[in-house]
Amino acid sequence: MNRIYDFIRRHPTWVDSWWAVLLLMMSAVWLVSSVRSDGEGMPQGPKEQIAAVPIVLAMCTVVALRRRVPEKMLVLATGTGVAQVVTHVAVGPSNFAMLVIVFTVASRSIRWASRFALCAALVAPTIAAVRWPEEGQTLVAAILGDVFMTVTFLLAWVLGDSLRTRRAYYAQLEERATRLEKEREAQTQIAAAAERARIARELHDVVAHNVSVMVVQADGAAYVLDSAPDQTKQALETISGTGRQALAEMRRLLGVLRTGEGVAAAGGANGHGGREGRDGRDGVGEYLPQPGVEQLSELIEQVRGAGLAVGFTIEGTPRPLPSSVELTAYRVVQEALTNTRKHGGPEVGATVRLRYGADELSLLAEDDGRGAERELYEDGGTDGLGHGLIGMRERVGMVGGSLETGPRPGGGFRISAVLPLKAAH
């Protein structure tokens, strides 16, 4: 049965042609039986019978091609009906094609053809009743017969229009489903791009800060290698500790990318559900917490150990903050101090102030060095590529905050950020 249905769907004209042939056979039988053996008309004579041949052929053609060219077949059926009225050819089986074409045109989306078919459905039965009245029929019977045929044509039009509406509804549902699928794919791509950008910002902050500390300490160690071995040893220890910290943070960030497959693979390999990734023997850095405001003191001490004088003050009453705000505050201070070391010049000093407000957290990081050159600042960043300040603005913007950056009057550089607390929840 499925093959039959599939054939019908793929070859509608063949199916309609088969019905047209059947209608032609029925009309041929009707034509032969419509004339008595003596040649006198019953109910039509030889002339009407000859005129009926092209009319029958035209009506059968309407049925055969109704789905291929419905509008043209509607015009052909209308012209054939007018010719039938003019030549006085009686209504026969071939006139069933008019009912079929009314249904077909109403099921399509061409409005003028559907309206024309509706008008024809209202008028054609009455014209037929007046043009070919039955002998001995009462007026009441004629009216009832006309009403019955009119209702039949109207039902054919209504069924066709309902089919058109249902097709349009299904097409709208398919279009909506396709659009939603495309939107989901676009949202997935946007989310993936945002996640990649977030990880890129994290890696930039980690690498830029820790590598700059290691470079400063390595330069200092090389300078005092022969004259002050103790300072050289301390600098090497700082480099080692900073490198381990950078590796731990990078392992945590990259662990976000492989947690889903890495833990599952470990669980499938050792039968302990990824225990190695959880107990720290294999994925030691994957589940470390994100740095926050509480880690700022450690960051300041690390920077001071690298030779940068930093003043750190906290105003207001410290309290728990949203994790997004804490991470943003930590990264802004980290980037600001990294820029100070890279561009502040010799004997530079920096100050960091953290202030807890009722509805916001304020950050101020500034230095008294030579500061970033105005050309670099106007180009968008102070790291030579413009990524530092751009990353700050993206981070602050993600939590709904505001950021102001620029050179200080008389030298130095200032970074001020306001992070709202209520909007971040």
Short mmCIF file of C-alpha atoms in Angstrom, two decimals:
data_model
loop_
_atom_site.label_atom_id
_atom_site.label_comp_id
_atom_site.label_asym_id
_atom_site.label_seq_id
_atom_site.Cartn_x
_atom_site.Cartn_y
_atom_site.Cartn_z
CA MET A 1 0.00 0.00 0.00
CA ASN A 2 2.85 2.37 0.74
CA ARG A 3 4.18 1.90 -2.80
CA ILE A 4 0.74 2.67 -4.21
CA TYR A 5 0.43 5.84 -2.11
CA ASP A 6 3.93 6.88 -3.10
CA PHE A 7 3.12 6.36 -6.79
CA ILE A 8 -0.05 8.42 -6.45
CA ARG A 9 1.86 11.26 -4.80
CA ARG A 10 4.63 11.23 -7.42
CA HIS A 11 2.34 10.89 -10.49
CA PRO A 12 -0.87 12.87 -9.86
CA THR A 13 -1.49 13.51 -13.57
CA TRP A 14 -1.48 9.79 -14.35
CA VAL A 15 -4.06 9.18 -11.65
CA ASP A 16 -6.25 12.03 -12.94
CA SER A 17 -5.88 10.71 -16.49
CA TRP A 18 -7.16 7.31 -15.36
CA TRP A 19 -10.27 8.98 -13.91
CA ALA A 20 -10.64 10.98 -17.12
CA VAL A 21 -10.61 7.77 -19.17
CA LEU A 22 -13.26 6.28 -16.87
CA LEU A 23 -15.38 9.43 -17.26
CA LEU A 24 -14.92 9.26 -21.03
CA MET A 25 -16.19 5.66 -21.12
CA MET A 26 -19.25 6.55 -19.07
CA SER A 27 -19.95 9.54 -21.32
CA ALA A 28 -19.61 7.36 -24.44
CA VAL A 29 -22.20 4.94 -23.08
CA TRP A 30 -24.45 7.88 -22.30
CA LEU A 31 -24.08 9.27 -25.82
CA VAL A 32 -24.93 5.96 -27.48
CA SER A 33 -27.98 5.38 -25.30
CA SER A 34 -29.27 8.94 -25.71
CA VAL A 35 -30.63 8.33 -29.31
CA ARG A 36 -33.35 5.84 -30.22
CA SER A 37 -32.91 3.36 -33.00
CA ASP A 38 -35.18 5.45 -35.26
CA GLY A 39 -32.78 8.41 -34.90
CA GLU A 40 -35.18 10.62 -32.98
CA GLY A 41 -33.76 12.44 -29.97
CA MET A 42 -34.24 10.90 -26.58
CA PRO A 43 -33.47 13.23 -24.88
CA GLN A 44 -31.38 14.81 -27.66
CA GLY A 45 -31.16 14.43 -31.42
CA PRO A 46 -28.26 13.52 -33.70
CA LYS A 47 -27.08 17.16 -34.03
CA GLU A 48 -26.84 17.60 -30.27
CA GLN A 49 -25.19 14.22 -30.03
CA ILE A 50 -22.48 15.26 -32.52
CA ALA A 51 -21.93 18.58 -30.69
CA ALA A 52 -21.65 16.65 -27.44
CA VAL A 53 -18.47 14.83 -28.59
CA PRO A 54 -16.05 17.80 -28.31
CA ILE A 55 -17.81 18.89 -25.12
CA VAL A 56 -17.24 15.48 -23.54
CA LEU A 57 -13.62 15.44 -24.66
CA ALA A 58 -13.06 18.91 -23.22
CA MET A 59 -14.58 17.93 -19.88
CA CYS A 60 -12.43 14.80 -19.72
CA THR A 61 -9.37 16.93 -20.46
CA VAL A 62 -10.34 19.16 -17.51
CA VAL A 63 -10.26 16.14 -15.21
CA ALA A 64 -6.95 14.84 -16.62
CA LEU A 65 -5.05 18.13 -16.26
CA ARG A 66 -6.83 19.64 -13.26
CA ARG A 67 -3.76 19.50 -10.97
CA ARG A 68 -1.17 20.38 -13.60
CA VAL A 69 -2.81 23.62 -14.87
CA PRO A 70 -5.89 24.22 -12.68
CA GLU A 71 -6.48 27.85 -13.74
CA LYS A 72 -6.46 26.99 -17.46
CA MET A 73 -8.72 24.02 -16.86
CA LEU A 74 -11.15 26.31 -15.00
CA VAL A 75 -11.29 28.57 -18.05
CA LEU A 76 -11.73 25.52 -20.32
CA ALA A 77 -14.57 24.17 -18.17
CA THR A 78 -16.28 27.58 -18.19
CA GLY A 79 -16.02 27.88 -21.98
CA THR A 80 -17.23 24.32 -22.44
CA GLY A 81 -20.24 25.00 -20.21
CA VAL A 82 -21.15 28.09 -22.24
CA ALA A 83 -20.86 26.05 -25.46
CA GLN A 84 -23.04 23.36 -23.94
CA VAL A 85 -25.75 25.91 -23.16
CA VAL A 86 -25.56 27.40 -26.67
CA THR A 87 -25.66 24.03 -28.48
CA HIS A 88 -28.37 22.65 -26.17
CA VAL A 89 -26.35 19.57 -25.28
CA ALA A 90 -28.02 18.01 -22.25
CA VAL A 91 -26.28 17.54 -18.91
CA GLY A 92 -24.43 14.22 -18.81
CA PRO A 93 -21.76 12.34 -16.84
CA SER A 94 -18.99 14.54 -18.25
CA ASN A 95 -20.41 17.53 -16.35
CA PHE A 96 -19.03 15.93 -13.20
CA ALA A 97 -15.77 17.62 -14.28
CA MET A 98 -17.22 20.99 -13.23
CA LEU A 99 -17.64 19.75 -9.69
CA VAL A 100 -14.08 18.43 -9.73
CA ILE A 101 -12.51 21.64 -11.06
CA VAL A 102 -14.39 23.76 -8.49
CA PHE A 103 -12.89 21.63 -5.70
CA THR A 104 -9.40 21.69 -7.28
CA VAL A 105 -9.25 25.46 -7.81
CA ALA A 106 -10.56 26.16 -4.30
CA SER A 107 -7.75 24.02 -2.87
CA ARG A 108 -5.09 26.23 -4.49
CA SER A 109 -3.73 29.57 -3.33
CA ILE A 110 -4.73 31.65 -6.37
CA ARG A 111 -7.50 33.77 -4.97
CA TRP A 112 -9.06 35.08 -8.20
CA ALA A 113 -9.57 31.53 -9.49
CA SER A 114 -11.07 30.42 -6.18
CA ARG A 115 -13.54 33.34 -6.17
CA PHE A 116 -14.45 32.70 -9.80
CA ALA A 117 -15.09 29.03 -9.00
CA LEU A 118 -17.32 30.04 -6.07
CA CYS A 119 -19.41 32.30 -8.32
CA ALA A 120 -19.69 29.54 -10.92
CA ALA A 121 -20.77 27.08 -8.20
CA LEU A 122 -23.62 29.43 -7.26
CA VAL A 123 -24.78 30.14 -10.81
CA ALA A 124 -24.20 26.94 -12.82
CA PRO A 125 -26.90 24.72 -11.18
CA THR A 126 -29.59 27.39 -11.72
CA ILE A 127 -28.57 27.88 -15.37
CA ALA A 128 -28.76 24.12 -15.94
CA ALA A 129 -32.17 23.89 -14.27
CA VAL A 130 -33.59 26.69 -16.43
CA ARG A 131 -31.96 25.51 -19.69
CA TRP A 132 -32.92 21.84 -19.39
CA PRO A 133 -36.14 21.55 -17.38
CA GLU A 134 -37.51 18.07 -16.83
CA GLU A 135 -40.89 17.34 -18.35
CA GLY A 136 -43.72 16.92 -15.88
CA GLN A 137 -41.66 18.27 -12.95
CA THR A 138 -43.41 20.61 -10.55
CA LEU A 139 -41.99 24.01 -9.62
CA VAL A 140 -41.32 22.91 -6.05
CA ALA A 141 -39.41 19.83 -7.24
CA ALA A 142 -37.41 21.98 -9.67
CA ILE A 143 -36.48 24.44 -6.91
CA LEU A 144 -35.51 21.64 -4.53
CA GLY A 145 -33.38 20.00 -7.23
CA ASP A 146 -31.68 23.31 -7.96
CA VAL A 147 -31.00 23.91 -4.25
CA PHE A 148 -29.57 20.41 -3.88
CA MET A 149 -27.15 20.86 -6.78
CA THR A 150 -26.12 24.33 -5.58
CA VAL A 151 -25.37 22.98 -2.09
CA THR A 152 -23.36 20.15 -3.67
CA PHE A 153 -21.20 22.61 -5.62
CA LEU A 154 -20.79 24.80 -2.53
CA LEU A 155 -19.67 21.80 -0.47
CA ALA A 156 -17.10 20.99 -3.14
CA TRP A 157 -15.75 24.54 -2.93
CA VAL A 158 -15.76 24.53 0.89
CA LEU A 159 -13.87 21.22 1.01
CA GLY A 160 -11.28 22.56 -1.42
CA ASP A 161 -10.84 25.79 0.52
CA SER A 162 -10.50 23.83 3.78
CA LEU A 163 -7.79 21.71 2.15
CA ARG A 164 -5.98 24.90 1.08
CA THR A 165 -6.16 26.30 4.61
CA ARG A 166 -4.86 23.06 6.12
CA ARG A 167 -1.97 22.94 3.64
CA ALA A 168 -1.09 26.56 4.43
CA TYR A 169 -1.19 25.78 8.16
CA TYR A 170 1.12 22.79 7.76
CA ALA A 171 3.47 24.82 5.57
CA GLN A 172 3.54 27.52 8.24
CA LEU A 173 4.34 24.93 10.90
CA GLU A 174 7.16 23.50 8.79
CA GLU A 175 8.53 26.99 8.13
CA ARG A 176 8.35 27.81 11.83
CA ALA A 177 10.09 24.56 12.76
CA THR A 178 12.81 25.25 10.19
CA ARG A 179 13.22 28.80 11.45
CA LEU A 180 13.40 27.65 15.07
CA GLU A 181 15.98 25.04 14.14
CA LYS A 182 18.08 27.68 12.39
CA GLU A 183 17.68 29.99 15.39
CA ARG A 184 18.79 27.21 17.72
CA GLU A 185 21.82 26.57 15.54
CA ALA A 186 22.61 30.29 15.49
CA GLN A 187 22.21 30.53 19.27
CA THR A 188 24.44 27.51 19.69
CA GLN A 189 27.08 29.09 17.50
CA ILE A 190 26.78 32.38 19.39
CA ALA A 191 27.06 30.58 22.73
CA ALA A 192 30.09 28.65 21.48
CA ALA A 193 31.70 31.85 20.23
CA ALA A 194 30.97 33.57 23.55
CA GLU A 195 32.47 30.65 25.45
CA ARG A 196 35.57 30.70 23.26
CA ALA A 197 35.87 34.45 23.80
CA ARG A 198 35.49 33.99 27.57
CA ILE A 199 38.19 31.31 27.68
CA ALA A 200 40.41 33.47 25.45
CA ARG A 201 40.02 36.36 27.88
CA GLU A 202 40.80 34.11 30.82
CA LEU A 203 43.90 32.71 29.10
CA HIS A 204 45.01 36.21 28.15
CA ASP A 205 44.71 37.40 31.73
CA VAL A 206 46.50 34.36 33.14
CA VAL A 207 49.32 34.35 30.60
CA ALA A 208 49.84 38.11 30.47
CA HIS A 209 49.97 38.50 34.24
CA ASN A 210 52.05 35.48 35.18
CA VAL A 211 54.44 35.66 32.25
CA SER A 212 55.12 39.33 32.91
CA VAL A 213 55.94 38.50 36.53
CA MET A 214 58.25 35.70 35.40
CA VAL A 215 59.99 37.99 32.89
CA VAL A 216 60.56 40.70 35.49
CA GLN A 217 61.92 38.18 37.99
CA ALA A 218 64.13 36.52 35.36
CA ASP A 219 65.60 39.88 34.35
CA GLY A 220 66.27 40.71 38.00
CA ALA A 221 67.84 37.33 38.66
CA ALA A 222 70.13 37.70 35.67
CA TYR A 223 71.16 41.17 36.85
CA VAL A 224 72.13 40.07 40.41
CA LEU A 225 73.21 36.52 39.58
CA ASP A 226 76.83 37.06 40.60
CA SER A 227 76.48 39.84 43.17
CA ALA A 228 73.46 38.65 45.21
CA PRO A 229 72.88 34.89 45.07
CA ASP A 230 70.16 35.05 47.74
CA GLN A 231 68.09 37.50 45.67
CA THR A 232 68.65 35.32 42.62
CA LYS A 233 67.38 32.29 44.53
CA GLN A 234 64.32 34.23 45.72
CA ALA A 235 63.61 35.40 42.15
CA LEU A 236 63.86 31.84 40.84
CA GLU A 237 61.47 30.64 43.55
CA THR A 238 59.05 33.39 42.54
CA ILE A 239 59.33 32.33 38.89
CA SER A 240 58.70 28.70 39.85
CA GLY A 241 55.68 29.54 41.99
CA THR A 242 54.24 31.87 39.38
CA GLY A 243 54.69 29.22 36.68
CA ARG A 244 52.90 26.60 38.80
CA GLN A 245 50.05 29.01 39.45
CA ALA A 246 49.76 29.79 35.74
CA LEU A 247 49.71 26.10 34.89
CA ALA A 248 47.04 25.42 37.52
CA GLU A 249 44.79 28.19 36.17
CA MET A 250 45.32 27.12 32.57
CA ARG A 251 44.56 23.52 33.50
CA ARG A 252 41.34 24.66 35.15
CA LEU A 253 40.30 26.63 32.07
CA LEU A 254 41.13 23.85 29.63
CA GLY A 255 39.46 21.36 31.96
CA VAL A 256 36.15 23.11 31.24
CA LEU A 257 36.53 22.05 27.62
CA ARG A 258 37.29 18.40 28.31
CA THR A 259 35.31 17.75 31.50
CA GLY A 260 32.41 16.12 29.66
CA GLU A 261 34.44 13.66 27.60
CA GLY A 262 37.48 13.40 29.88
CA VAL A 263 35.60 12.38 33.01
CA ALA A 264 33.39 9.99 31.09
CA ALA A 265 36.40 8.41 29.43
CA ALA A 266 38.18 8.05 32.77
CA GLY A 267 35.09 6.47 34.29
CA GLY A 268 34.75 4.03 31.42
CA ALA A 269 38.44 3.12 31.55
CA ASN A 270 38.93 2.49 35.25
CA GLY A 271 35.37 1.65 36.29
CA HIS A 272 35.31 4.28 39.06
CA GLY A 273 33.21 6.93 37.35
CA GLY A 274 36.09 9.32 36.69
CA ARG A 275 37.48 9.19 40.22
CA GLU A 276 40.92 10.31 39.09
CA GLY A 277 39.45 13.53 37.73
CA ARG A 278 37.68 14.18 41.03
CA ASP A 279 40.22 13.28 43.64
CA GLY A 280 42.91 15.47 42.04
CA ARG A 281 45.47 12.81 41.00
CA ASP A 282 44.89 13.32 37.29
CA GLY A 283 42.84 16.53 36.91
CA VAL A 284 44.29 18.56 39.71
CA GLY A 285 43.44 21.95 38.25
CA GLU A 286 40.11 21.24 36.56
CA TYR A 287 37.87 21.91 39.55
CA LEU A 288 39.66 24.78 41.25
CA PRO A 289 37.32 27.68 42.12
CA GLN A 290 37.35 30.83 40.07
CA PRO A 291 39.46 33.63 41.57
CA GLY A 292 37.50 36.36 43.32
CA VAL A 293 37.78 39.37 45.59
CA GLU A 294 39.26 37.30 48.43
CA GLN A 295 42.21 36.37 46.20
CA LEU A 296 43.08 40.02 45.53
CA SER A 297 45.33 40.09 48.60
CA GLU A 298 47.33 37.15 47.23
CA LEU A 299 47.53 38.87 43.85
CA ILE A 300 48.81 42.07 45.45
CA GLU A 301 51.43 40.18 47.44
CA GLN A 302 52.57 38.38 44.32
CA VAL A 303 52.95 41.68 42.48
CA ARG A 304 54.81 43.20 45.40
CA GLY A 305 57.14 40.22 45.41
CA ALA A 306 57.88 40.97 41.76
CA GLY A 307 59.17 44.43 42.74
CA LEU A 308 56.10 46.63 42.15
CA ALA A 309 55.03 48.84 45.05
CA VAL A 310 51.26 48.51 45.36
CA GLY A 311 48.92 50.09 47.89
CA PHE A 312 45.70 48.20 48.53
CA THR A 313 42.71 49.58 50.47
CA ILE A 314 39.18 48.30 51.03
CA GLU A 315 36.32 50.65 51.86
CA GLY A 316 32.94 49.56 53.12
CA THR A 317 31.92 46.26 54.65
CA PRO A 318 33.02 43.18 52.67
CA ARG A 319 30.20 40.74 51.93
CA PRO A 320 29.52 37.83 49.58
CA LEU A 321 29.20 38.89 45.96
CA PRO A 322 27.99 37.18 42.80
CA SER A 323 30.70 34.98 41.32
CA SER A 324 30.60 36.88 38.00
CA VAL A 325 31.25 40.18 39.76
CA GLU A 326 34.08 38.71 41.85
CA LEU A 327 35.81 37.22 38.80
CA THR A 328 35.42 40.49 36.86
CA ALA A 329 36.88 42.52 39.73
CA TYR A 330 39.84 40.16 40.08
CA ARG A 331 40.61 40.17 36.34
CA VAL A 332 40.34 43.96 36.05
CA VAL A 333 42.83 44.47 38.89
CA GLN A 334 45.10 41.77 37.48
CA GLU A 335 45.12 43.36 34.02
CA ALA A 336 45.64 46.84 35.46
CA LEU A 337 48.69 45.75 37.48
CA THR A 338 50.06 43.81 34.49
CA ASN A 339 49.83 46.95 32.35
CA THR A 340 51.52 48.95 35.09
CA ARG A 341 54.49 46.58 35.13
CA LYS A 342 54.73 46.54 31.36
CA HIS A 343 54.26 50.23 30.64
CA GLY A 344 54.69 52.13 33.91
CA GLY A 345 58.42 52.56 33.61
CA PRO A 346 61.09 52.36 36.34
CA GLU A 347 60.25 53.02 40.01
CA VAL A 348 56.54 53.03 39.29
CA GLY A 349 54.01 52.73 42.11
CA ALA A 350 50.38 51.69 41.95
CA THR A 351 47.32 51.90 44.17
CA VAL A 352 44.23 49.71 44.18
CA ARG A 353 41.04 50.70 45.97
CA LEU A 354 38.03 48.44 46.41
CA ARG A 355 34.84 50.02 47.71
CA TYR A 356 31.64 48.18 48.69
CA GLY A 357 28.53 50.22 48.02
CA ALA A 358 24.88 49.49 48.65
CA ASP A 359 24.15 48.39 45.10
CA GLU A 360 27.56 48.39 43.43
CA LEU A 361 31.20 47.49 43.76
CA SER A 362 33.69 50.18 42.73
CA LEU A 363 37.24 49.55 41.61
CA LEU A 364 40.04 52.07 41.13
CA ALA A 365 43.50 51.08 39.91
CA GLU A 366 46.03 53.75 39.02
CA ASP A 367 49.79 54.20 38.81
CA ASP A 368 52.16 57.16 38.93
CA GLY A 369 54.52 56.03 36.20
CA ARG A 370 54.91 57.42 32.75
CA GLY A 371 51.67 55.67 31.80
CA ALA A 372 50.53 54.38 28.48
CA GLU A 373 51.25 56.52 25.48
CA ARG A 374 48.19 58.30 24.19
CA GLU A 375 48.53 56.72 20.76
CA LEU A 376 48.36 53.24 22.25
CA TYR A 377 45.42 54.20 24.40
CA GLU A 378 43.50 55.66 21.48
CA ASP A 379 44.19 52.48 19.48
CA GLY A 380 42.26 50.51 22.07
CA GLY A 381 44.74 48.95 24.50
CA THR A 382 48.03 49.11 26.32
CA ASP A 383 49.42 45.69 25.53
CA GLY A 384 50.62 46.51 22.06
CA LEU A 385 47.68 44.68 20.43
CA GLY A 386 44.70 46.34 22.05
CA HIS A 387 43.45 43.18 23.80
CA GLY A 388 43.88 44.32 27.40
CA LEU A 389 41.42 47.17 27.62
CA ILE A 390 39.08 45.49 25.14
CA GLY A 391 38.95 42.41 27.38
CA MET A 392 38.26 44.64 30.40
CA ARG A 393 35.37 46.38 28.66
CA GLU A 394 33.87 43.06 27.59
CA ARG A 395 34.09 41.65 31.09
CA VAL A 396 32.59 44.73 32.73
CA GLY A 397 29.88 44.95 30.08
CA MET A 398 28.85 41.33 30.64
CA VAL A 399 27.88 42.11 34.25
CA GLY A 400 26.17 45.38 33.30
CA GLY A 401 28.89 47.65 34.66
CA SER A 402 30.79 50.67 33.35
CA LEU A 403 34.50 51.18 32.77
CA GLU A 404 36.56 54.35 32.44
CA THR A 405 40.21 54.22 31.39
CA GLY A 406 42.74 56.81 30.37
CA PRO A 407 45.97 58.62 31.18
CA ARG A 408 46.13 60.62 34.41
CA PRO A 409 46.96 64.32 34.36
CA GLY A 410 50.70 64.64 34.99
CA GLY A 411 51.52 61.03 34.14
CA GLY A 412 50.33 57.59 34.97
CA PHE A 413 47.23 55.68 34.05
CA ARG A 414 43.86 55.21 35.72
CA ILE A 415 41.28 52.42 35.44
CA SER A 416 37.92 52.87 37.15
CA ALA A 417 35.14 50.27 37.08
CA VAL A 418 31.66 50.22 38.62
CA LEU A 419 30.05 46.78 38.88
CA PRO A 420 26.34 46.67 39.80
CA LEU A 421 25.40 43.99 42.30
CA LYS A 422 21.65 43.67 41.82
CA ALA A 423 21.79 43.40 38.00
CA ALA A 424 24.39 40.67 38.29
CA HIS A 425 22.14 38.25 40.20
#
